[in-house]
CSV table of C-alpha atoms in Angstrom, one decimal:
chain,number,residue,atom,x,y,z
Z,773,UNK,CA,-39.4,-5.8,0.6
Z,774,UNK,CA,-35.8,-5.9,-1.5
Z,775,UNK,CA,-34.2,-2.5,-1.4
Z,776,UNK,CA,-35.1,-0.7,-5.0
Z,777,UNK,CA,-31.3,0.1,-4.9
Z,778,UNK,CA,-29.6,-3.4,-5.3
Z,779,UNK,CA,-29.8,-5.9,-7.3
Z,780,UNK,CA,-31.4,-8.9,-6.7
Z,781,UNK,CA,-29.5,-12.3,-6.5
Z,782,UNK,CA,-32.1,-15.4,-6.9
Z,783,UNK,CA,-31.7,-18.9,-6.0
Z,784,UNK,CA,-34.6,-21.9,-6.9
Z,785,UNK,CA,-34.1,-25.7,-7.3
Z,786,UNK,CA,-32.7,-26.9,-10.4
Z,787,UNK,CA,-35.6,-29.4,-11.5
Z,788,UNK,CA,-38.2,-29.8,-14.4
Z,789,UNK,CA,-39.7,-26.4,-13.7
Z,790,UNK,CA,-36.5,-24.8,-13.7
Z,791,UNK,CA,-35.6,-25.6,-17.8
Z,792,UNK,CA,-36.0,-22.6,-19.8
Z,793,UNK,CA,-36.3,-20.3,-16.6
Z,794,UNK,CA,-34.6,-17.6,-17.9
Z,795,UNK,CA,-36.4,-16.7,-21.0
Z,796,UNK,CA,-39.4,-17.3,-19.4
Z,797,UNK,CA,-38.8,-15.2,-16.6
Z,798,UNK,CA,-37.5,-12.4,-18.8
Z,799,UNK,CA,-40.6,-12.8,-20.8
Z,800,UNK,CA,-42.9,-12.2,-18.2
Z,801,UNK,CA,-40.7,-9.4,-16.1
Z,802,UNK,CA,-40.0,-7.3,-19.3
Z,803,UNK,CA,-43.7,-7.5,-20.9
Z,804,UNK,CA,-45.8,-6.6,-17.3
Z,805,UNK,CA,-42.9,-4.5,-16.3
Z,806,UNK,CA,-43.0,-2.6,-19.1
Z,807,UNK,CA,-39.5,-0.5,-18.3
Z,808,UNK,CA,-36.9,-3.5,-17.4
Z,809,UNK,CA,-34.6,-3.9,-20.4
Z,810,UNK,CA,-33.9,-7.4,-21.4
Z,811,UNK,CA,-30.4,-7.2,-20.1
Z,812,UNK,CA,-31.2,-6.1,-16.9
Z,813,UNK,CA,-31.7,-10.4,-16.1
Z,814,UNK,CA,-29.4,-12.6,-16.6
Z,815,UNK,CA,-28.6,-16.6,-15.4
Z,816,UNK,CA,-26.3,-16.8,-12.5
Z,817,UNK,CA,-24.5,-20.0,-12.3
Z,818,UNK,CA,-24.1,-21.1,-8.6
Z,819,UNK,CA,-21.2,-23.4,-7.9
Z,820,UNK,CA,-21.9,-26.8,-6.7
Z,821,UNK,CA,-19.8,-26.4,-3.2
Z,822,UNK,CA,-19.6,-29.6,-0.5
Z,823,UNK,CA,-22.5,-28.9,1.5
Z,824,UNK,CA,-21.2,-30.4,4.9
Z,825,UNK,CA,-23.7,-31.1,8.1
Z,826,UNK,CA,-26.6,-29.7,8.6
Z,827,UNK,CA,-25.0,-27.9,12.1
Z,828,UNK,CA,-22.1,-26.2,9.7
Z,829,UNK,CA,-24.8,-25.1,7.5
Z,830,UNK,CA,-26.8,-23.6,10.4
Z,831,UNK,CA,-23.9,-22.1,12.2
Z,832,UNK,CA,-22.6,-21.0,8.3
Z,833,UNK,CA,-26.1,-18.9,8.0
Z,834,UNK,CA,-25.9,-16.9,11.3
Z,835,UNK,CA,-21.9,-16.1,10.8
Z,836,UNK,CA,-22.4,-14.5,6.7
Z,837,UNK,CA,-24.6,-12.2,7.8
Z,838,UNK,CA,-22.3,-10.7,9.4
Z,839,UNK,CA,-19.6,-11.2,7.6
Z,840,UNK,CA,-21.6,-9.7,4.6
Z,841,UNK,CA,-22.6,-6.3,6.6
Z,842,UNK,CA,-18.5,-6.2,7.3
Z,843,UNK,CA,-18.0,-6.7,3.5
Z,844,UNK,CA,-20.8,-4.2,2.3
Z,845,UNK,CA,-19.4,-1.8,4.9
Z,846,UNK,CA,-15.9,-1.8,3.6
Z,847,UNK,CA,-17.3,-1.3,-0.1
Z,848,UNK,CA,-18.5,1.7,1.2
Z,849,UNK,CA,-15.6,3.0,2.9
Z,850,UNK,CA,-13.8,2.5,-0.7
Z,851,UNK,CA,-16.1,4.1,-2.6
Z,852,UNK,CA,-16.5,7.0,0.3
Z,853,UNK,CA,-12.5,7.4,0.0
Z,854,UNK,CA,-13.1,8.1,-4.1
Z,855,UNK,CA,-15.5,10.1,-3.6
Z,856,UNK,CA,-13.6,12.8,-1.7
Z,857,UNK,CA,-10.3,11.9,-3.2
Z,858,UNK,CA,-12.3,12.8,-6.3
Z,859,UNK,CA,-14.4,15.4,-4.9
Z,860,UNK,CA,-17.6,13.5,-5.8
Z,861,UNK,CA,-17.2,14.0,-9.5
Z,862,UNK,CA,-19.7,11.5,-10.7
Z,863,UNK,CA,-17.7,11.7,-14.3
Z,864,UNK,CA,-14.3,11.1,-12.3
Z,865,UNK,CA,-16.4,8.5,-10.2
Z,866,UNK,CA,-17.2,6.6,-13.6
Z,867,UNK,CA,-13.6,6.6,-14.4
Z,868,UNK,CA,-12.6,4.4,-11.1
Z,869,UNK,CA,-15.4,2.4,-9.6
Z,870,UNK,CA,-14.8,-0.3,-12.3
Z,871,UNK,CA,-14.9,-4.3,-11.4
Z,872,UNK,CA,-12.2,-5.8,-13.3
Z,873,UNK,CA,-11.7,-2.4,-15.9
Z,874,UNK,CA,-15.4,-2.9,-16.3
Z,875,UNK,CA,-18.7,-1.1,-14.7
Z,876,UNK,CA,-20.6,-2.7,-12.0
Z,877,UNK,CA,-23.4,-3.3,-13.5
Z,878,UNK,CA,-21.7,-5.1,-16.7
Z,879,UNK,CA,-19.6,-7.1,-14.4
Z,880,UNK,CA,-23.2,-8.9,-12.7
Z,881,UNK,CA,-25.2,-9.0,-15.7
Z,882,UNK,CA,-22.4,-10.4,-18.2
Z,883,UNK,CA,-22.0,-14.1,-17.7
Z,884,UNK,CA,-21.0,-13.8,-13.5
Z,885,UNK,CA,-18.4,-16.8,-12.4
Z,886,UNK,CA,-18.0,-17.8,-9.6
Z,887,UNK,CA,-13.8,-17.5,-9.6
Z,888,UNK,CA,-12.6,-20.5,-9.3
Z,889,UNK,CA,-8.9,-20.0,-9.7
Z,890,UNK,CA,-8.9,-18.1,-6.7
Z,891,UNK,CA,-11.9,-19.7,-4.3
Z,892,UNK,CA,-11.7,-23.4,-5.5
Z,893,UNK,CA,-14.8,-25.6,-5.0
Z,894,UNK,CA,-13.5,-28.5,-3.7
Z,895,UNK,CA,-12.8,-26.0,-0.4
Z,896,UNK,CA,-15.4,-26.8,2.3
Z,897,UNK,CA,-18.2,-24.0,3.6
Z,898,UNK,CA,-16.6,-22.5,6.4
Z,899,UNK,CA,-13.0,-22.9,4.6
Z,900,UNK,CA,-14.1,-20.5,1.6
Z,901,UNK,CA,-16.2,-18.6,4.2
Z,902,UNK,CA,-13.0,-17.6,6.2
Z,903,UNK,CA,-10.8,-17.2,2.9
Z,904,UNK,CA,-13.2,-14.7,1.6
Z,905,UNK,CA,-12.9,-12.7,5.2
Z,906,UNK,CA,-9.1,-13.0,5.5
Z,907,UNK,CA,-9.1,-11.6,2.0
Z,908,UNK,CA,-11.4,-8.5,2.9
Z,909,UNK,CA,-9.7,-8.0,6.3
Z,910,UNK,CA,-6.5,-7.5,4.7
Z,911,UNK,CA,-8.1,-4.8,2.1
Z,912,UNK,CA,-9.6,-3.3,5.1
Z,913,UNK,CA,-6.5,-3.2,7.3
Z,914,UNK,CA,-4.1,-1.9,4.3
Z,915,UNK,CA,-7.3,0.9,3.1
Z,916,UNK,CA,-6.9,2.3,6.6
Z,917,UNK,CA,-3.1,2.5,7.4
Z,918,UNK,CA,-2.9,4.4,3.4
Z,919,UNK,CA,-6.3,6.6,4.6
Z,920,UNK,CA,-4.7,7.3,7.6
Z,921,UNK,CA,-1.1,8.1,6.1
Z,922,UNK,CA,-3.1,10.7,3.4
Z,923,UNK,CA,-4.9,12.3,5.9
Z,924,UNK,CA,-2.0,12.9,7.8
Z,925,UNK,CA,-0.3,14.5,5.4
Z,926,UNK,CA,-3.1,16.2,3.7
Z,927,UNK,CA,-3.3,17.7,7.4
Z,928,UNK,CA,0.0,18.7,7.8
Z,929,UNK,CA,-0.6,20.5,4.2
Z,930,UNK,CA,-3.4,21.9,4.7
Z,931,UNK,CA,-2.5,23.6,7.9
Z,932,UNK,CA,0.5,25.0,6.6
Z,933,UNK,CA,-1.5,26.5,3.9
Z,934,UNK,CA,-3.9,28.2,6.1
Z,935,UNK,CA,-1.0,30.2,7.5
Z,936,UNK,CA,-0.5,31.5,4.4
Z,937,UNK,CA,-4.0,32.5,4.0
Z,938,UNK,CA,-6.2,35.0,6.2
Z,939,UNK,CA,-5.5,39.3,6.7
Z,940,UNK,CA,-2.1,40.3,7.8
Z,941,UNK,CA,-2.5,40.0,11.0
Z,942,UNK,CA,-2.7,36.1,11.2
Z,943,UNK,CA,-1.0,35.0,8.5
Z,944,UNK,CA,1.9,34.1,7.7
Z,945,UNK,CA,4.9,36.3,6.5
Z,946,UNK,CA,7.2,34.6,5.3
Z,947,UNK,CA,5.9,35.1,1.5
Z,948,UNK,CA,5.4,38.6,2.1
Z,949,UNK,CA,8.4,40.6,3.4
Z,950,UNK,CA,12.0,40.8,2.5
Z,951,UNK,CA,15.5,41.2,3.9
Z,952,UNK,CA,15.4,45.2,2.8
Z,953,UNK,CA,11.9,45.3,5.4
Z,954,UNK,CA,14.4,45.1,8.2
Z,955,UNK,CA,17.5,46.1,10.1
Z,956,UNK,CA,19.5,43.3,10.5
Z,957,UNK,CA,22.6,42.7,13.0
Z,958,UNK,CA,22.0,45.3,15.0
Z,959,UNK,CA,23.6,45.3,19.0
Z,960,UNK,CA,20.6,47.9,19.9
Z,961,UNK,CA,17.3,48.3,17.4
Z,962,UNK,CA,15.2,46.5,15.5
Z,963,UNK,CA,12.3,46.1,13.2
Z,964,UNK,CA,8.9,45.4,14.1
Z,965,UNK,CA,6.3,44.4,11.9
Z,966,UNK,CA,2.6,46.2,13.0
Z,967,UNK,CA,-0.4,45.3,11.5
Z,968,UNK,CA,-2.7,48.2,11.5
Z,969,UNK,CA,-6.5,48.4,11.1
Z,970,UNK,CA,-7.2,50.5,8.3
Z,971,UNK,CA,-7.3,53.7,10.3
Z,972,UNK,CA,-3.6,54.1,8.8
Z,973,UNK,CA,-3.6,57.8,9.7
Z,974,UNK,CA,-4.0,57.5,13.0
Z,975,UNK,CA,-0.9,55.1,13.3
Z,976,UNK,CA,0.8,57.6,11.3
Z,977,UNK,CA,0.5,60.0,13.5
Z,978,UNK,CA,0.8,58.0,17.2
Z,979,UNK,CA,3.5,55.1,16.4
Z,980,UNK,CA,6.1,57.8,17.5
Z,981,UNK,CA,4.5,58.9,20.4
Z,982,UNK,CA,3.8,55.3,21.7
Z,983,UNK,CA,6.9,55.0,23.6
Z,984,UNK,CA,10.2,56.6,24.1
Z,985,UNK,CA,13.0,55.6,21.7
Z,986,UNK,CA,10.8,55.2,18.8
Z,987,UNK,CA,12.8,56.3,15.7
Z,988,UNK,CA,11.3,59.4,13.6
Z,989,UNK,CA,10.1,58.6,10.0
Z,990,UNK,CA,10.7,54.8,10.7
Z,991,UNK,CA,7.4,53.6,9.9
Z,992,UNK,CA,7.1,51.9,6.4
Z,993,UNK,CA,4.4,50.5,4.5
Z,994,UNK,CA,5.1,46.8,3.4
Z,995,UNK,CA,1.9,45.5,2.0
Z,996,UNK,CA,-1.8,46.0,2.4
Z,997,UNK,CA,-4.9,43.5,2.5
Z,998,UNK,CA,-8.9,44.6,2.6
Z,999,UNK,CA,-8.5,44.6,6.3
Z,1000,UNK,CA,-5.0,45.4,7.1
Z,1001,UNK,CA,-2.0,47.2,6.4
Z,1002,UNK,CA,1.7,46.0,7.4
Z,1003,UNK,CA,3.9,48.5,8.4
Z,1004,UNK,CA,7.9,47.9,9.2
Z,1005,UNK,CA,8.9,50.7,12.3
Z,1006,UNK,CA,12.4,50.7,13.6
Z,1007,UNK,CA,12.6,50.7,17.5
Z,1008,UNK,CA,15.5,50.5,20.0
Z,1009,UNK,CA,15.6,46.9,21.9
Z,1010,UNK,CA,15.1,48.2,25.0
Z,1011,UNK,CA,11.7,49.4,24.6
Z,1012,UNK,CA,9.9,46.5,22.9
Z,1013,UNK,CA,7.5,45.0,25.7
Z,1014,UNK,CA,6.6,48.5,26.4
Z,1015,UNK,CA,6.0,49.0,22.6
Z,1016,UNK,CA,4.2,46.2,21.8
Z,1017,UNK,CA,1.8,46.8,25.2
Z,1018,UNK,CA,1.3,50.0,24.2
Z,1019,UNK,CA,0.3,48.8,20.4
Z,1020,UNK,CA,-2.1,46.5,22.0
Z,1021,UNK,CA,-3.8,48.8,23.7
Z,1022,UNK,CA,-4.3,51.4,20.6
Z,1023,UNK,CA,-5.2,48.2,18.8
Z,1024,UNK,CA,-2.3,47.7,16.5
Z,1025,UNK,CA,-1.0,43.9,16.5
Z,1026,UNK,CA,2.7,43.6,16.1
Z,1027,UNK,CA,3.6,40.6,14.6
Z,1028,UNK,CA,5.7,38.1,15.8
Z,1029,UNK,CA,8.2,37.4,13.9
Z,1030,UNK,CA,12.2,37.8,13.1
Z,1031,UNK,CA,13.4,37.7,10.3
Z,1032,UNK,CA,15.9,34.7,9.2
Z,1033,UNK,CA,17.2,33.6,5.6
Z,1034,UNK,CA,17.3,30.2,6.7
Z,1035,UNK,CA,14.1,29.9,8.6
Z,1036,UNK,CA,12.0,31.4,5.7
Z,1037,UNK,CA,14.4,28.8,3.1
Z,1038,UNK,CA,13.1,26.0,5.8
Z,1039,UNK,CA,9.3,26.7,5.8
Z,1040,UNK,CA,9.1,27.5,1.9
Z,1041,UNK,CA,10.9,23.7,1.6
Z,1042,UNK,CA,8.9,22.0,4.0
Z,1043,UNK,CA,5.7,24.1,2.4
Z,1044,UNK,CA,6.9,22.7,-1.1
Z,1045,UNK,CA,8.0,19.0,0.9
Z,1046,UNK,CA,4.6,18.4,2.2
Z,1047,UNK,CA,2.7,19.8,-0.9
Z,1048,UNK,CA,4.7,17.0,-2.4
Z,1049,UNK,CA,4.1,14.8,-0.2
Z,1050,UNK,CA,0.6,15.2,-0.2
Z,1051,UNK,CA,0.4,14.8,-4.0
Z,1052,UNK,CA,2.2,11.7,-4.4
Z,1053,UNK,CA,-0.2,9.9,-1.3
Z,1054,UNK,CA,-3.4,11.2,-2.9
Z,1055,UNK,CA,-1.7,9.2,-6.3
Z,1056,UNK,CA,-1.4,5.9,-4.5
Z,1057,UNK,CA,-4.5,6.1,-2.7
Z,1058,UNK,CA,-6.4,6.8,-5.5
Z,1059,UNK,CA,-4.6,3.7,-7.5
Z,1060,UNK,CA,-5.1,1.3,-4.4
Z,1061,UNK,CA,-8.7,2.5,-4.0
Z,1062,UNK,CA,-9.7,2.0,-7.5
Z,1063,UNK,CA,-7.8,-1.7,-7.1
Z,1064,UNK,CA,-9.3,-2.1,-3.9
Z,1065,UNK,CA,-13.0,-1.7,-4.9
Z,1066,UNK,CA,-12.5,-3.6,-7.6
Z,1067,UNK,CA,-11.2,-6.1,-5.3
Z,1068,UNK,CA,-13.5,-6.0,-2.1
Z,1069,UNK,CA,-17.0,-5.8,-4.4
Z,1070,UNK,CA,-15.8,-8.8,-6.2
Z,1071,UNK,CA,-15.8,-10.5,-2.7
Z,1072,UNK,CA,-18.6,-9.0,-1.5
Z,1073,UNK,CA,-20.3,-11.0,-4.9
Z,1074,UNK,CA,-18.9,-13.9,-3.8
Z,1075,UNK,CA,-20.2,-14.4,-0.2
Z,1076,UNK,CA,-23.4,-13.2,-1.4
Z,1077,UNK,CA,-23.5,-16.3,-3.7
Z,1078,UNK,CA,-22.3,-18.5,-0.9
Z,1079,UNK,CA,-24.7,-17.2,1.5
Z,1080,UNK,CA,-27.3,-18.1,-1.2
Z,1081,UNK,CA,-26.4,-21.6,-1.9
Z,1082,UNK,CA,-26.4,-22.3,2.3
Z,1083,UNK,CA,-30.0,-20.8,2.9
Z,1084,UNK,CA,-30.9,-22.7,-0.5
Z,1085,UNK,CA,-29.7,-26.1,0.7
Z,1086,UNK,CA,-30.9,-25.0,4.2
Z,1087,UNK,CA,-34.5,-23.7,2.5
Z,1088,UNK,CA,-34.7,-26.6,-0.3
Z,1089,UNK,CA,-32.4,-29.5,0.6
Z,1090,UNK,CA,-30.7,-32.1,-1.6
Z,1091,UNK,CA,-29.3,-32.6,-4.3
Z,1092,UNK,CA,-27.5,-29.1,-3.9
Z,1093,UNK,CA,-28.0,-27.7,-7.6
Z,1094,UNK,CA,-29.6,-24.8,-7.4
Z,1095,UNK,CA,-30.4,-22.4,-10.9
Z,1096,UNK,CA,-29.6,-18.8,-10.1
Z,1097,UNK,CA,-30.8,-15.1,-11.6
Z,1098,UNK,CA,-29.6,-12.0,-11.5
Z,1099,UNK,CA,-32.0,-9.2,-11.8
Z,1100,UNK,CA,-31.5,-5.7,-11.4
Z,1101,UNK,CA,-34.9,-4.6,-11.3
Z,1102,UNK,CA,-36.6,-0.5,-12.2
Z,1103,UNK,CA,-36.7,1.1,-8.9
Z,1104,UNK,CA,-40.3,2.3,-9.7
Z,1105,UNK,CA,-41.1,-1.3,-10.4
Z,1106,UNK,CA,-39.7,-3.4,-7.5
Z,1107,UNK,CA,-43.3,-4.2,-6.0
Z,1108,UNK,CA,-44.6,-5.8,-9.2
Z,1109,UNK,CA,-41.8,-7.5,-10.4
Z,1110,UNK,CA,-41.8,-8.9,-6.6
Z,1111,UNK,CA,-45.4,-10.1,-7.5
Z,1112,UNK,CA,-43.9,-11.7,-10.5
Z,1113,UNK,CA,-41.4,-13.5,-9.4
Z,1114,UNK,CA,-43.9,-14.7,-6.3
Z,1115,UNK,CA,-46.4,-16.0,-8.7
Z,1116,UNK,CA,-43.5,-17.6,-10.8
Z,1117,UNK,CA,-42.3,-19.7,-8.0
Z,1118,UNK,CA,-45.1,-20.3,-6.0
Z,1119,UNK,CA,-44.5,-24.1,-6.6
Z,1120,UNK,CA,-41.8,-23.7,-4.3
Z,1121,UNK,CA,-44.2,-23.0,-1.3
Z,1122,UNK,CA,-44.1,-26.4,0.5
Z,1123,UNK,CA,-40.2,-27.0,-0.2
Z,1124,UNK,CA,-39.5,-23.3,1.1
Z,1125,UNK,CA,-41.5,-23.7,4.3
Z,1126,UNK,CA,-39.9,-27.0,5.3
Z,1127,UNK,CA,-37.3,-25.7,7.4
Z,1128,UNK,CA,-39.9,-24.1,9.2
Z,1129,UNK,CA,-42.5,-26.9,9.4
Z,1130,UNK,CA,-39.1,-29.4,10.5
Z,1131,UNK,CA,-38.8,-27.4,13.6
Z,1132,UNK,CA,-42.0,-28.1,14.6
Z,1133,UNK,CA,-43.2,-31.4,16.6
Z,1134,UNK,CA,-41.8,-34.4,16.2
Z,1135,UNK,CA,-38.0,-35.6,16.5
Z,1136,UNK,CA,-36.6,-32.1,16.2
Z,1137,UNK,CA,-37.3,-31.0,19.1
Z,1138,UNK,CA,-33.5,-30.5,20.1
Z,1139,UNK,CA,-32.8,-28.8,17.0
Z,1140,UNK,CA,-36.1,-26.7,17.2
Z,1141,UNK,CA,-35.3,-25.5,20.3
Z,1142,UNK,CA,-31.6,-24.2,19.6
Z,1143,UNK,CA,-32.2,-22.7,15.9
Z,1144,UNK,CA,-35.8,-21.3,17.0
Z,1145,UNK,CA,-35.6,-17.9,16.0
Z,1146,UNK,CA,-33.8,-18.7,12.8
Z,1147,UNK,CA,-36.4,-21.1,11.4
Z,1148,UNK,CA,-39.6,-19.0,12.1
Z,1149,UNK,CA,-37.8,-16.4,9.4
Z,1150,UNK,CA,-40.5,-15.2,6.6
Z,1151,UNK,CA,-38.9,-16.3,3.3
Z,1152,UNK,CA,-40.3,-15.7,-0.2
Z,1153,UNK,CA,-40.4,-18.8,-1.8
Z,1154,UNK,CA,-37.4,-18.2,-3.6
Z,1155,UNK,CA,-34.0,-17.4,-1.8
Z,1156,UNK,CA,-33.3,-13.8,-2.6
Z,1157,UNK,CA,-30.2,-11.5,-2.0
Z,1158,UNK,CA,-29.0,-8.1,-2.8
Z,1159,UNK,CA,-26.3,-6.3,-4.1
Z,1160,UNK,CA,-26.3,-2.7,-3.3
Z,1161,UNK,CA,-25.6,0.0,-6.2
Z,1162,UNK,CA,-23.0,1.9,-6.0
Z,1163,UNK,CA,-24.2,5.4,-7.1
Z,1164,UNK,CA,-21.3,7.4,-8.3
């Protein structure tokens, strides 16, 4: 059963039953449906491409699928990367996850070509086949190296933030005290910074009892937070490790830090250098992801139609021309329109089941034997692929 997420790519023969297909298939789809819209099924035109040997075609059908799951799976990553580049604003989604400046669904359903400027027919199979990959590979390859740049700096950001966040015993200080906090250039004190749990009376009356050499009245407040308050106390050199044990144990944290006009110009520059930083990678990842998808899905599209006509020559044989539909078919409705389209093209029963009846007895024995598996696939009687949605 087709995914009732996708839309449906459709190959038959091109022959007498074939003329006027598309009216009468919308016909019948929109009336016993009752919700598909009209212009949720179109004609696809499917390129008449050289079909080469029957051994290129075989080998052709068991190498797309899995080029196709790499394709669909790089889509993904795209769209993931928007998504939390754009916090997975489905308004902001809208905005970028365009094909050609134009939605998805407008860019299947509106008179789909096969691009011919770019993948010319007169290529062989396998020759498109691996143009196609090269072509997503190098999406894939330049997606990660950007992803990886972003998310490097976004890191670096981020964790420079988070030392500016937190109570005052963690974070940083930088922002919060001031040259007039301390005693500076002094041959035998200093100022230490103490945060204190908010029994601030009791450090009022221990912090010059904690140690020796301790100086009277020294102990001023600097800021406060709901947990903590920072307090500046002037000490004499000599005395610190015992201080700061002695701190410890009454559960006062003295902070680690000395004060330096230079280092606190430094980390404000590289706080305002990586917030730039940061800003001006999220900018060009956002720009080549928006390219990219439009890029990588129109590729996906394109294998899916090539995978279609090799299972369609493989299914139906020559002459190669093939008449194609697009459906994107009400997810409450996938089951009957299936039964639909089965009744439609139930014509096709003996043509569809040839490869499998070919494999069997009688001078393809060789063949049988190497592409077993493959031919004993269930088909409809149509050759059917889908497109996934991309839900913003």
């Amino acid at each position: 059963m087709p995914s009732d997420q996708s839309t449906w790519l459709i190959s038959v023969p091109q022959d007498g039953e074939s003329e006027g297909l598309l009216q009468e298939i919308t016909t019948k789809l929109v009336k016993q449906s009752k919700t598909l819209p009209p212009n949720n099924i179109t004609s696809l035109t499917i390129p008449s491409f050289k079909t080469g040997t029957l051994d290129s075609l075989i080998s052709l059908s068991e190498d797309l699928p899995k080029q196709e799951a790499f394709f669909t799976q790089t889509v993904a990553k795209i769209v993931d990367t928007l998504r939390n580049l754009l916090n997975n604003d489905p308004s902001k989604m809208s905005q970028h996850v365009l094909v050609n400046e134009a939605a998805v669904d407008d860019y299947l359903l509106h008179d789909w070509s096969w691009n011919e400027g770019r993948y010319g027919v007169q290529r062989g199979l396998p020759e498109m086949a691996e143009v196609l990959n090269k072509e997503m590979t190098s999406i894939d390859n330049v997606m990660k190296t950007k992803l990886n740049s972003y998310n490097l700096a976004k890191g670096s950001l981020t964790q420079m933030q988070r030392k500016k966040t937190g109570n005052l015993s963690v974070r940083s200080l930088a922002d919060v005290v001031s040259k007039d906090d301390f005693i500076l250039d002094s041959e035998y004190m200093e100022t230490l910074l103490v945060a204190v749990p908010k029994s601030v009376k009791e450090w009022s009356s221990k912090y010059e009892r904690l140690t020796s050499m301790v100086v009277p009245r020294s102990s001023q407040p600097i800021a406060a937070d709901s947990e903590y308050s920072l307090f500046g106390v002037v000490i004499f050199r000599k005395v610190h490790d015992e201080f700061v044990q002695k701190c410890r144990e009454n559960k006062f944290i003295v902070r680690d830090f000395q004060y330096s006009e230079g280092a606190l110009a430094k980390q404000r520059e590289e706080l305002d250098t990586a917030d730039t930083t940061e800003k001006e990678l999220w900018t060009e990842l956002l720009r080549l992801s928006r390219t990219n998808f439009s890029e990588s899905f129109q590729l996906l599209v394109h294998l899916k139609v090539l995978r279609l006509f090799v299972e369609s020559v493989l299914r139906y044989g020559l002459p190669a021309n093939y008449t194609g539909l697009i459906i994107k078919p009400d997810p409450k409705q996938v089951k009957k329109i299936l039964t639909i389209l089965s009744s439609q093209f139930s014509y096709l029963a003996p043509r569809s089941n040839k490869r499998t009846m070919n494999g069997k007895g009688g001078g393809n024995e060789d063949v049988a034997g190497e592409y077993q598996s493959l031919m004993e696939q269930e088909f409809f009687d149509f050759v059917l692929y889908e497109v996934p949605w991309i839900v913003n």
